[in-house]
Tab-separated table of C-alpha atoms and ligand atoms in Angstrom:
chain	number	residue	atom	x	y	z
A	570	MET	CA	0.460	8.115	59.677
A	571	THR	CA	1.989	7.999	56.214
A	572	THR	CA	0.213	6.894	53.282
A	573	ALA	CA	1.936	4.527	50.754
A	574	LYS	CA	2.067	6.093	47.163
A	575	PRO	CA	0.121	3.873	44.658
A	576	ALA	CA	2.867	1.699	42.551
A	577	SER	CA	1.187	3.236	39.331
A	578	SER	CA	2.116	6.866	40.281
A	579	SER	CA	3.496	8.172	37.045
A	580	SER	CA	5.966	10.656	38.667
A	581	GLN	CA	8.272	7.797	40.213
A	582	ALA	CA	11.734	8.069	39.753
A	583	GLY	CA	12.902	5.392	37.144
A	584	GLU	CA	9.764	4.959	35.237
A	585	PHE	CA	9.616	4.681	31.638
A	586	ASP	CA	10.119	8.024	30.063
A	587	LEU	CA	9.540	8.027	26.257
A	588	GLY	CA	10.679	11.550	25.592
A	589	ALA	CA	13.916	11.017	27.679
A	590	LEU	CA	14.406	7.863	25.813
A	591	LEU	CA	14.258	9.530	22.455
A	592	ALA	CA	16.419	12.467	23.471
A	593	GLU	CA	19.078	10.267	24.950
A	594	ARG	CA	19.157	7.562	22.204
A	595	GLY	CA	17.194	8.901	19.369
A	596	ALA	CA	20.449	9.712	17.382
A	597	GLU	CA	21.513	6.085	17.409
A	598	ARG	CA	18.740	5.097	15.110
A	599	TYR	CA	20.727	3.950	11.894
A	600	GLU	CA	23.314	2.116	14.257
A	601	LEU	CA	20.577	0.508	16.162
A	602	HIS	CA	19.160	-0.734	12.811
A	603	THR	CA	22.273	-1.855	11.311
A	604	ARG	CA	23.169	-4.092	14.720
A	605	HIS	CA	19.416	-5.359	15.645
A	606	LEU	CA	16.999	-5.128	12.796
A	607	ASN	CA	17.125	-5.661	8.997
A	608	HIS	CA	20.677	-4.424	8.213
A	609	GLN	CA	19.935	-4.085	4.715
A	610	LEU	CA	17.410	-1.046	5.142
A	611	PRO	CA	20.052	1.388	6.478
A	612	ARG	CA	22.630	0.106	4.107
A	613	MET	CA	20.157	0.656	1.133
A	614	LEU	CA	19.349	4.194	2.678
A	615	HIS	CA	22.982	5.264	3.064
A	616	THR	CA	23.684	4.122	-0.755
A	617	ILE	CA	20.829	6.338	-2.236
A	618	GLY	CA	21.397	9.154	0.296
A	619	PHE	CA	18.053	8.684	1.794
A	620	ASP	CA	19.519	8.320	5.366
A	621	LYS	CA	17.574	11.258	6.765
A	622	VAL	CA	16.613	12.123	10.350
A	623	TYR	CA	12.984	13.141	10.347
A	624	GLU	CA	11.792	14.425	13.395
A	625	ARG	CA	8.076	15.634	13.033
A	626	ALA	CA	4.969	15.274	10.774
A	627	GLU	CA	1.852	16.468	9.982
A	628	GLY	CA	-0.609	16.068	7.066
A	629	PRO	CA	1.418	15.353	3.891
A	630	TYR	CA	4.662	16.901	5.256
A	631	PHE	CA	7.314	15.892	7.569
A	632	TRP	CA	10.444	17.897	8.636
A	633	ASP	CA	14.126	17.032	9.462
A	634	ALA	CA	16.144	17.875	12.071
A	635	ASP	CA	17.354	21.381	10.518
A	636	GLY	CA	13.502	22.290	9.913
A	637	ASN	CA	13.401	21.319	6.194
A	638	GLU	CA	10.026	20.483	4.944
A	639	TYR	CA	9.338	17.137	2.883
A	640	LEU	CA	6.405	16.434	0.760
A	641	ASP	CA	5.136	12.861	1.275
A	642	MET	CA	4.107	11.337	-1.905
A	643	LEU	CA	4.379	7.882	-0.527
A	644	ALA	CA	2.004	8.008	2.446
A	645	GLY	CA	3.887	5.138	4.404
A	646	PHE	CA	3.125	2.408	1.345
A	647	GLY	CA	-0.625	3.898	1.707
A	648	VAL	CA	-1.238	3.895	5.232
A	649	MET	CA	-1.339	7.383	5.751
A	650	GLY	CA	-4.576	8.041	3.630
A	651	LEU	CA	-5.665	11.052	5.723
A	652	GLY	CA	-1.862	12.150	6.120
A	653	ARG	CA	-0.160	12.147	9.466
A	654	HIS	CA	-1.752	12.938	12.882
A	655	HIS	CA	-4.974	13.930	11.497
A	656	PRO	CA	-6.427	15.792	14.718
A	657	VAL	CA	-9.807	13.656	14.740
A	658	VAL	CA	-8.163	10.438	14.539
A	659	ARG	CA	-5.741	11.557	17.275
A	660	LYS	CA	-8.577	12.646	19.517
A	661	ALA	CA	-10.413	9.305	19.040
A	662	LEU	CA	-7.188	7.452	20.237
A	663	HIS	CA	-6.851	9.811	23.087
A	664	ASP	CA	-10.385	9.159	23.842
A	665	VAL	CA	-10.256	5.312	23.554
A	666	LEU	CA	-7.334	5.168	26.032
A	667	ASP	CA	-8.729	7.319	28.687
A	668	ALA	CA	-12.267	5.335	28.392
A	669	GLN	CA	-10.071	2.411	29.895
A	670	LEU	CA	-12.361	0.016	28.264
A	671	ALA	CA	-12.904	-3.777	29.315
A	672	ASP	CA	-11.237	-4.399	25.669
A	673	LEU	CA	-10.214	-8.046	24.608
A	674	THR	CA	-11.904	-10.162	27.206
A	675	ARG	CA	-12.534	-12.384	24.550
A	676	PHE	CA	-15.912	-13.396	26.113
A	677	ASP	CA	-17.998	-10.725	25.398
A	678	CYS	CA	-19.210	-8.553	22.386
A	679	GLN	CA	-17.742	-5.079	22.423
A	680	PRO	CA	-19.553	-2.193	20.537
A	681	LEU	CA	-16.839	-0.736	18.524
A	682	PRO	CA	-16.201	-3.485	16.185
A	683	GLY	CA	-19.879	-3.730	15.305
A	684	LEU	CA	-20.060	-0.155	14.707
A	685	LEU	CA	-17.020	-0.070	12.409
A	686	ALA	CA	-18.373	-3.286	10.514
A	687	GLU	CA	-21.474	-1.537	10.033
A	688	LYS	CA	-19.898	1.591	8.641
A	689	LEU	CA	-17.648	-0.410	6.454
A	690	LEU	CA	-20.479	-2.623	5.025
A	691	ALA	CA	-22.553	0.780	4.342
A	692	HIS	CA	-20.043	1.191	1.619
A	693	SER	CA	-20.336	-2.187	0.222
A	694	PRO	CA	-23.832	-2.860	0.287
A	695	HIS	CA	-23.776	-6.343	-1.191
A	696	LEU	CA	-21.539	-7.494	1.500
A	697	ASP	CA	-22.951	-8.632	4.964
A	698	ARG	CA	-20.072	-9.636	7.247
A	699	VAL	CA	-16.608	-8.423	8.273
A	700	PHE	CA	-13.635	-10.298	9.964
A	701	PHE	CA	-10.944	-7.921	11.580
A	702	GLY	CA	-7.350	-8.947	11.664
A	703	ASN	CA	-4.356	-6.793	12.013
A	704	SER	CA	-2.744	-6.369	8.475
A	705	GLY	CA	-3.238	-6.422	4.818
A	706	THR	CA	-1.591	-9.648	4.531
A	707	GLU	CA	-3.826	-11.093	7.253
A	708	ALA	CA	-7.055	-9.882	5.562
A	709	VAL	CA	-5.775	-11.690	2.249
A	710	GLU	CA	-4.924	-14.993	4.243
A	711	GLY	CA	-8.753	-14.708	5.693
A	712	ALA	CA	-9.951	-14.347	2.374
A	713	LEU	CA	-8.075	-17.179	0.750
A	714	LYS	CA	-9.128	-19.695	3.872
A	715	PHE	CA	-12.673	-18.573	3.691
A	716	ALA	CA	-12.777	-19.015	-0.145
A	717	ARG	CA	-11.431	-22.553	0.224
A	718	TYR	CA	-13.482	-23.753	3.094
A	719	ALA	CA	-16.802	-22.153	1.410
A	720	THR	CA	-16.152	-23.782	-2.002
A	721	GLY	CA	-14.548	-26.991	-0.624
A	722	LYS	CA	-11.744	-26.494	-3.607
A	723	PRO	CA	-8.134	-25.832	-3.041
A	724	ARG	CA	-6.791	-23.968	-5.828
A	725	ILE	CA	-6.330	-20.046	-5.984
A	726	LEU	CA	-5.968	-18.145	-9.227
A	727	TYR	CA	-3.959	-14.805	-9.113
A	728	CYS	CA	-2.423	-12.219	-11.655
A	729	ASP	CA	0.913	-11.632	-12.861
A	730	HIS	CA	2.807	-9.141	-10.775
A	731	ALA	CA	0.142	-9.318	-8.154
A	732	PHE	CA	0.951	-8.312	-4.483
A	733	HIS	CA	-1.227	-9.483	-1.574
A	734	GLY	CA	1.253	-9.621	1.183
A	735	LEU	CA	4.168	-11.567	2.265
A	736	THR	CA	2.715	-14.318	4.811
A	737	THR	CA	2.847	-17.656	3.257
A	738	GLY	CA	-0.791	-17.856	1.964
A	739	ALA	CA	-0.399	-14.325	0.365
A	740	LEU	CA	2.841	-15.314	-0.688
A	741	SER	CA	1.351	-17.973	-2.827
A	742	VAL	CA	-0.744	-15.678	-4.764
A	743	ASN	CA	2.298	-13.187	-5.266
A	744	GLY	CA	3.291	-12.610	-9.016
A	745	GLU	CA	6.825	-11.768	-8.610
A	746	ASP	CA	9.482	-14.602	-8.299
A	747	GLY	CA	11.862	-12.367	-6.428
A	748	PHE	CA	9.401	-12.535	-3.382
A	749	ARG	CA	8.636	-16.367	-3.702
A	750	ASP	CA	12.184	-17.694	-4.384
A	751	GLY	CA	13.235	-19.913	-1.702
A	752	PHE	CA	9.907	-20.142	0.270
A	753	ALA	CA	8.503	-23.023	-1.540
A	754	PRO	CA	6.414	-25.208	-1.472
A	755	LEU	CA	3.546	-22.772	-1.255
A	756	LEU	CA	-0.229	-23.256	-1.908
A	757	PRO	CA	-1.601	-24.731	-4.943
A	758	ASP	CA	-1.925	-21.903	-7.025
A	759	THR	CA	-1.954	-20.574	-10.853
A	760	ALA	CA	-0.968	-17.197	-12.137
A	761	LEU	CA	-2.840	-15.662	-15.055
A	762	ALA	CA	-2.185	-12.446	-17.042
A	763	LEU	CA	-4.405	-9.661	-15.535
A	764	GLY	CA	-7.172	-9.287	-18.051
A	765	ASP	CA	-6.857	-12.938	-19.654
A	766	LEU	CA	-10.390	-14.158	-19.474
A	767	ASP	CA	-9.664	-17.329	-21.834
A	768	ALA	CA	-6.918	-18.469	-19.423
A	769	LEU	CA	-9.266	-17.844	-16.533
A	770	ALA	CA	-12.074	-20.004	-18.221
A	771	ARG	CA	-9.503	-22.798	-19.105
A	772	GLU	CA	-8.146	-23.005	-15.580
A	773	LEU	CA	-11.950	-22.843	-14.068
A	774	LYS	CA	-12.877	-25.841	-16.366
A	775	LYS	CA	-10.578	-28.114	-14.100
A	776	GLY	CA	-13.016	-27.771	-11.353
A	777	ASP	CA	-10.705	-27.203	-8.587
A	778	VAL	CA	-10.600	-23.367	-8.261
A	779	ALA	CA	-11.734	-21.853	-5.163
A	780	ALA	CA	-11.179	-18.182	-6.132
A	781	LEU	CA	-9.506	-15.676	-8.132
A	782	VAL	CA	-7.971	-12.796	-6.188
A	783	VAL	CA	-7.249	-9.634	-7.797
A	784	GLU	CA	-6.020	-6.109	-7.090
A	785	PRO	CA	-8.618	-3.781	-9.323
A	786	ILE	CA	-5.373	-1.512	-9.946
A	787	GLN	CA	-2.154	-3.482	-9.303
A	788	GLY	CA	0.148	-1.860	-6.677
A	789	LYS	CA	3.245	-3.157	-8.634
A	790	GLY	CA	3.512	-1.021	-11.989
A	791	VAL	CA	0.108	0.746	-11.412
A	792	HIS	CA	-1.619	-1.659	-13.961
A	793	GLU	CA	-5.464	-1.324	-14.281
A	794	ALA	CA	-7.677	-4.491	-14.779
A	795	PRO	CA	-8.882	-3.686	-18.289
A	796	PRO	CA	-12.477	-2.257	-18.525
A	797	GLY	CA	-15.120	-4.961	-18.078
A	798	TYR	CA	-12.539	-7.714	-16.816
A	799	LEU	CA	-13.744	-7.695	-13.177
A	800	ARG	CA	-17.232	-8.167	-14.177
A	801	ALA	CA	-16.735	-10.795	-16.784
A	802	ALA	CA	-14.334	-12.746	-14.557
A	803	GLN	CA	-17.004	-12.505	-11.766
A	804	GLU	CA	-19.728	-14.093	-14.158
A	805	LEU	CA	-17.046	-16.835	-15.135
A	806	LEU	CA	-16.080	-17.525	-11.610
A	807	HIS	CA	-19.718	-17.958	-10.340
A	808	LYS	CA	-20.658	-20.203	-13.354
A	809	HIS	CA	-18.073	-22.542	-11.927
A	810	LYS	CA	-18.931	-22.097	-8.322
A	811	ALA	CA	-15.727	-20.067	-7.447
A	812	LEU	CA	-15.441	-16.756	-5.912
A	813	LEU	CA	-14.098	-13.348	-6.767
A	814	ILE	CA	-11.743	-11.857	-3.897
A	815	LEU	CA	-10.762	-8.292	-4.437
A	816	ASP	CA	-7.841	-7.041	-2.760
A	817	GLU	CA	-8.534	-3.280	-1.946
A	818	VAL	CA	-5.706	-3.167	0.882
A	819	GLN	CA	-3.984	-0.402	-1.362
A	820	THR	CA	-6.802	0.598	-3.514
A	821	GLY	CA	-9.696	0.948	-0.944
A	822	LEU	CA	-10.737	3.787	1.055
A	823	GLY	CA	-10.987	6.437	-1.542
A	824	ARG	CA	-7.484	6.120	-2.821
A	825	THR	CA	-8.655	5.833	-6.534
A	826	GLY	CA	-11.232	8.405	-6.481
A	827	ASP	CA	-13.979	5.918	-5.544
A	828	PHE	CA	-14.420	4.263	-1.824
A	829	TYR	CA	-13.453	0.830	-3.485
A	830	ALA	CA	-11.806	0.591	-6.875
A	831	TYR	CA	-13.935	-1.867	-7.934
A	832	GLN	CA	-16.829	0.592	-7.795
A	833	HIS	CA	-15.403	2.325	-10.812
A	834	GLU	CA	-17.517	0.013	-12.981
A	835	ASP	CA	-21.142	-1.146	-12.407
A	836	GLY	CA	-21.975	-4.680	-11.826
A	837	VAL	CA	-18.897	-5.697	-9.618
A	838	GLU	CA	-19.964	-7.607	-6.691
A	839	PRO	CA	-17.046	-9.482	-5.218
A	840	ASP	CA	-17.678	-12.290	-3.004
A	841	LEU	CA	-14.748	-11.269	-0.690
A	842	VAL	CA	-13.001	-7.760	-0.115
A	843	CYS	CA	-9.853	-7.260	1.870
A	844	VAL	CA	-9.145	-3.861	3.188
A	845	ALA	CA	-6.204	-2.526	5.685
A	846	LYS	CA	-3.713	0.233	5.426
A	847	ALA	CA	-5.478	3.593	5.452
A	848	LEU	CA	-8.116	2.011	7.793
A	849	SER	CA	-5.649	2.341	10.380
A	850	GLY	CA	-5.418	6.128	10.381
A	851	GLY	CA	-1.702	5.478	10.200
A	852	TYR	CA	-1.538	4.615	13.898
A	853	VAL	CA	-3.154	1.073	14.680
A	854	PRO	CA	-2.555	-1.801	12.294
A	855	VAL	CA	-5.806	-3.310	11.230
A	856	GLY	CA	-7.110	-5.532	8.313
A	857	ALA	CA	-10.581	-6.591	7.231
A	858	THR	CA	-11.857	-9.213	5.286
A	859	LEU	CA	-15.666	-8.276	4.052
A	860	GLY	CA	-17.640	-11.041	2.699
A	861	LYS	CA	-21.015	-12.421	1.501
A	862	ASP	CA	-23.393	-13.940	4.697
A	863	TRP	CA	-23.479	-17.619	3.203
A	864	ILE	CA	-19.399	-17.697	3.413
A	865	PHE	CA	-19.516	-16.353	7.019
A	866	LYS	CA	-22.311	-18.871	7.961
A	867	LYS	CA	-20.415	-21.817	6.209
A	868	VAL	CA	-16.950	-21.061	7.940
A	869	TYR	CA	-18.625	-20.501	11.525
A	870	SER	CA	-21.235	-22.995	10.976
A	871	SER	CA	-21.381	-24.208	14.542
A	872	MET	CA	-20.664	-23.142	18.037
A	873	ASP	CA	-17.660	-25.403	17.985
A	874	ARG	CA	-16.092	-23.408	15.058
A	875	VAL	CA	-16.494	-19.882	16.749
A	876	LEU	CA	-12.551	-19.441	17.002
A	877	VAL	CA	-11.838	-21.332	13.772
A	878	HIS	CA	-10.624	-18.158	12.115
A	879	SER	CA	-9.512	-15.617	14.795
A	880	ALA	CA	-6.718	-13.174	15.926
A	881	SER	CA	-5.731	-12.554	19.450
A	882	PHE	CA	-5.749	-8.573	18.499
A	883	GLY	CA	-8.488	-8.680	16.087
A	884	SER	CA	-11.176	-5.851	16.610
A	885	ASN	CA	-9.115	-4.336	19.460
A	886	ALA	CA	-10.564	-1.058	20.554
A	887	GLN	CA	-7.699	1.180	19.614
A	888	ALA	CA	-7.966	-0.075	16.008
A	889	MET	CA	-11.486	0.117	15.897
A	890	ALA	CA	-11.471	3.763	17.011
A	891	ALA	CA	-9.136	4.687	14.736
A	892	GLY	CA	-10.969	3.105	11.695
A	893	LEU	CA	-14.369	4.857	12.911
A	894	ALA	CA	-12.625	8.147	13.070
A	895	VAL	CA	-10.963	7.458	9.705
A	896	LEU	CA	-14.328	6.794	8.115
A	897	SER	CA	-15.896	9.610	9.859
A	898	VAL	CA	-13.412	12.210	8.435
A	899	MET	CA	-13.836	10.679	5.001
A	900	GLU	CA	-17.348	11.357	4.957
A	901	ASN	CA	-17.158	14.915	6.699
A	902	GLU	CA	-14.283	16.204	4.642
A	903	GLN	CA	-15.327	14.475	1.372
A	904	VAL	CA	-12.100	12.733	0.871
A	905	VAL	CA	-13.017	10.464	-1.802
A	906	ALA	CA	-14.249	13.255	-4.039
A	907	GLY	CA	-10.941	15.341	-3.087
A	908	ALA	CA	-8.899	12.378	-4.242
A	909	ARG	CA	-10.667	12.082	-7.445
A	910	ALA	CA	-10.631	15.849	-8.336
A	911	THR	CA	-6.757	16.258	-7.262
A	912	GLY	CA	-5.793	12.990	-9.005
A	913	GLU	CA	-7.241	13.999	-12.011
A	914	GLN	CA	-5.365	17.277	-11.857
A	915	LEU	CA	-2.286	15.906	-11.062
A	916	LYS	CA	-2.495	13.040	-13.778
A	917	SER	CA	-3.579	15.438	-16.597
A	918	ARG	CA	-0.630	17.678	-15.675
A	919	LEU	CA	1.716	14.751	-15.800
A	920	THR	CA	0.100	13.500	-18.935
A	921	ALA	CA	0.874	16.809	-20.728
A	922	LEU	CA	4.599	16.427	-20.111
A	923	ILE	CA	4.752	13.103	-22.344
A	924	ASP	CA	5.096	14.916	-25.514
A	925	LYS	CA	7.881	17.073	-23.940
A	926	TYR	CA	9.917	14.374	-22.570
A	927	GLU	CA	11.234	11.429	-24.737
A	928	LEU	CA	12.051	9.455	-21.578
A	929	LEU	CA	8.517	9.679	-20.320
A	930	ALA	CA	6.478	6.828	-21.896
A	931	ASP	CA	3.125	6.843	-20.064
A	932	VAL	CA	0.957	8.342	-17.030
A	933	ARG	CA	-1.656	5.941	-15.739
A	934	GLY	CA	-3.862	5.110	-12.679
A	935	ARG	CA	-6.861	6.565	-11.216
A	936	GLY	CA	-7.496	9.188	-8.164
A	937	LEU	CA	-4.333	9.364	-6.403
A	938	MET	CA	-2.600	6.132	-7.349
A	939	ILE	CA	-0.666	7.300	-10.302
A	940	GLY	CA	2.049	5.467	-12.055
A	941	ILE	CA	4.761	7.396	-14.484
A	942	GLU	CA	6.424	5.087	-16.599
A	943	PHE	CA	9.671	5.733	-18.241
A	944	GLY	CA	10.627	4.110	-21.621
A	945	ARG	CA	13.310	3.946	-24.282
A	946	PRO	CA	14.174	7.669	-25.623
A	947	LYS	CA	14.408	8.382	-29.517
A	948	SER	CA	17.482	10.367	-29.647
A	949	LEU	CA	20.765	8.602	-29.931
A	950	LYS	CA	22.422	10.829	-27.383
A	951	LEU	CA	19.935	9.626	-24.735
A	952	ARG	CA	19.353	6.066	-25.989
A	953	SER	CA	22.906	4.775	-25.510
A	954	ARG	CA	22.792	6.023	-21.849
A	955	TRP	CA	19.409	4.393	-21.429
A	956	THR	CA	20.631	1.139	-22.869
A	957	MET	CA	23.559	1.358	-20.627
A	958	LEU	CA	21.324	1.548	-17.626
A	959	GLN	CA	18.942	-1.133	-18.764
A	960	ALA	CA	21.891	-3.509	-19.550
A	961	ALA	CA	22.934	-3.205	-15.737
A	962	ARG	CA	19.552	-3.428	-14.139
A	963	LYS	CA	15.976	-2.468	-15.203
A	964	GLY	CA	14.535	0.204	-12.801
A	965	LEU	CA	17.657	2.327	-12.502
A	966	PHE	CA	16.357	5.042	-14.332
A	967	ALA	CA	13.279	5.461	-12.278
A	968	GLN	CA	15.727	5.252	-9.072
A	969	MET	CA	17.609	8.266	-10.833
A	970	VAL	CA	14.589	9.985	-10.755
A	971	VAL	CA	13.063	9.090	-7.244
A	972	VAL	CA	16.684	10.238	-5.696
A	973	PRO	CA	16.877	13.880	-6.911
A	974	LEU	CA	13.282	14.215	-6.131
A	975	LEU	CA	14.209	13.689	-2.601
A	976	GLN	CA	17.597	15.296	-2.572
A	977	ARG	CA	16.940	18.596	-4.343
A	978	HIS	CA	13.051	18.859	-4.079
A	979	ARG	CA	12.465	17.237	-0.775
A	980	ILE	CA	9.652	14.904	-2.119
A	981	LEU	CA	9.341	11.295	-1.176
A	982	THR	CA	8.481	9.081	-3.813
A	983	GLN	CA	9.244	5.435	-4.747
A	984	VAL	CA	10.113	2.930	-7.640
A	985	SER	CA	7.082	0.746	-7.909
A	986	GLY	CA	8.533	-2.756	-7.505
A	987	ASP	CA	11.691	-4.339	-8.617
A	988	HIS	CA	12.950	-4.126	-12.106
A	989	MET	CA	10.497	-1.600	-13.299
A	990	GLU	CA	10.825	1.716	-14.760
A	991	VAL	CA	7.644	2.887	-12.977
A	992	ILE	CA	7.385	5.765	-10.330
A	993	LYS	CA	4.276	5.253	-8.023
A	994	LEU	CA	2.506	8.402	-6.454
A	995	ILE	CA	0.268	7.356	-3.561
A	996	PRO	CA	0.152	10.651	-1.405
A	997	PRO	CA	-1.875	11.294	1.456
A	998	LEU	CA	-5.400	12.023	0.062
A	999	VAL	CA	-5.606	15.199	1.681
A	1000	ILE	CA	-3.172	17.054	-0.724
A	1001	GLY	CA	-4.462	19.664	-3.007
A	1002	GLU	CA	-3.419	22.458	-5.782
A	1003	ARG	CA	-0.426	23.277	-3.814
A	1004	GLU	CA	1.032	19.766	-3.646
A	1005	VAL	CA	0.303	19.119	-7.148
A	1006	ASP	CA	2.127	22.450	-8.114
A	1007	ARG	CA	5.050	21.523	-6.033
A	1008	PHE	CA	5.140	17.952	-7.473
A	1009	VAL	CA	4.894	18.809	-11.174
A	1010	ASP	CA	7.612	21.672	-10.801
A	1011	ALA	CA	9.869	19.236	-9.244
A	1012	PHE	CA	9.371	16.556	-11.666
A	1013	THR	CA	9.799	19.097	-14.569
A	1014	ASP	CA	13.058	19.962	-13.200
A	1015	VAL	CA	14.352	16.436	-12.952
A	1016	MET	CA	13.152	15.543	-16.339
A	1017	ASP	CA	14.967	18.794	-17.841
A	1018	ASP	CA	17.993	17.650	-16.068
A	1019	ALA	CA	17.767	13.882	-17.397
A	1020	HIS	CA	17.079	15.288	-20.987
A	1021	SER	CA	20.098	17.693	-21.014
A	1022	GLY	CA	22.115	14.487	-21.129
A	1023	GLY	CA	24.929	15.752	-18.826
A	1024	GLY	CA	24.849	16.839	-15.285
A	1025	LEU	CA	24.757	14.970	-12.199
A	1026	MET	CA	22.007	12.932	-12.599
A	1027	TRP	CA	23.611	10.515	-15.081
A	1028	ASP	CA	26.726	10.567	-13.071
A	1029	PHE	CA	24.375	9.315	-10.246
A	1030	GLY	CA	23.248	6.715	-12.900
A	1031	LYS	CA	26.940	5.653	-13.120
A	1032	THR	CA	27.081	4.956	-9.438
A	1033	LEU	CA	24.023	2.984	-9.610
A	1034	ILE	CA	25.124	0.822	-12.295
A	1035	LYS	CA	28.462	-0.119	-10.231
A	1036	GLN	CA	26.290	-0.827	-7.251
A	1037	ALA	CA	23.993	-2.914	-9.403
A	1038	VAL	CA	26.932	-5.069	-11.074
A	1039	ALA	CA	28.649	-5.248	-7.552
A	1040	ASN	CA	25.433	-6.772	-6.276
A	1041	ARG	CA	24.942	-9.570	-8.658
B	2174	LIG	C1	-2.788	-4.802	-2.474
B	2174	LIG	C2	-2.043	-5.281	-1.279
B	2174	LIG	N1	-2.438	-6.367	-0.503
B	2174	LIG	C3	-1.759	-6.739	0.686
B	2174	LIG	C4	-0.662	-5.933	1.076
B	2174	LIG	C5	-0.240	-6.494	2.347
B	2174	LIG	O1	-0.529	-5.579	3.461
B	2174	LIG	P1	0.331	-5.635	4.769
B	2174	LIG	O2	1.865	-5.220	4.533
B	2174	LIG	O3	-0.454	-4.805	5.649
B	2174	LIG	O4	0.409	-7.038	5.093
B	2174	LIG	C6	-0.298	-4.778	0.526
B	2174	LIG	C7	0.736	-4.277	0.906
B	2174	LIG	O5	1.410	-3.258	0.317
B	2174	LIG	C8	-0.948	-4.630	-0.754
B	2174	LIG	O6	-0.613	-3.525	-1.384
């Protein structure tokens, strides 16, 4: 008698084989993007010489096909808070897959979301409940909806240069025209200058404001809310029965040397807090909107409203397991204290260079969220070159620094937003002295080159100018 092989046997010919697929087609990566995805990404990468083939990654490093090591000072826009492939997070994901949980039945209560909510709330004692979605922008959408429903008012205030995500609600509170243009009409909204309490008071008097949404340190340009602003804004908002939403999608989970950036100052107790990015462990997209009990009770006021704000993949077991593992590593490895100490070291070493380099205007930020701003040089020789770049497009000098950092020193950084002469450093929080040394040495070398006035760097600047003009 023959026994039929189960249909799910993994050794069957023709089964999906990821390794074989990558071996066979991996080399087509840039062509595939050009043909089927956003074609401007490969185009941009070719233009600035960033079209590398990275093959492997671990912690704050990745390696190209030739075995060259690259230092990551970008952390996948902040999602790799623990670096890539942290063994504890990996194990948690293997374990959760092997457990074959009855996940996403949608008509039961799974333990992992409750456990992750409990852990997150332990870091924010004045908050009571959590909604889990799948991204940062979704966490913000949730907060905007909750604030409008709970207050019964429509308008959201936000700050100039704010970035809260790119879905339509979050886009309505985006402080950059470049992102908004062509997508109107958006939600009723009003932008304020970060730190302007008079403007906030003026808007609140109109009586239609549900909330102010703020990043404690703005991702675009690395601008901090001025000391005392969040607390004073909170008081004003509450006086007018409006809410404070803090977007900690980028700044949260230790990035700035506190678990949340708002904890830098006493007395700030936001009504709603958004987190995402690093909670994923770099593996499973996740977003969380944390809030006060009365807000959740109002939104979910009856059994009929149980699904009024929900997401098919929200609270899925893989995301929850990754989040729990991330928070456990953060506690066991004292990641927040490490980020604070390493950040102070990096910032003070960079700040010391301001007197040495006339093109270096400012170093700011907290923890491992550091902005390096370039500015108009004093000497005539450099000033004419600087002016020429500025006339073509603001932000080209910062790009001129980012490119040799990768090309010559194999360090990945980014310009912190369009038309900004600011580089932002948001490395994995697990970097230490070795990485600080490597970055400062490389940055010093690039700055020496820029100040020598000649050389490849300014030639590259000319290429960028040509492209900027051609793209107009
Ligand atoms: C402060 C802030 N909020 C929201 C978002 C949006 O997050 P996501 O890209 O996961 O939608 C970002 C992303 O960079 C962010 O920095």
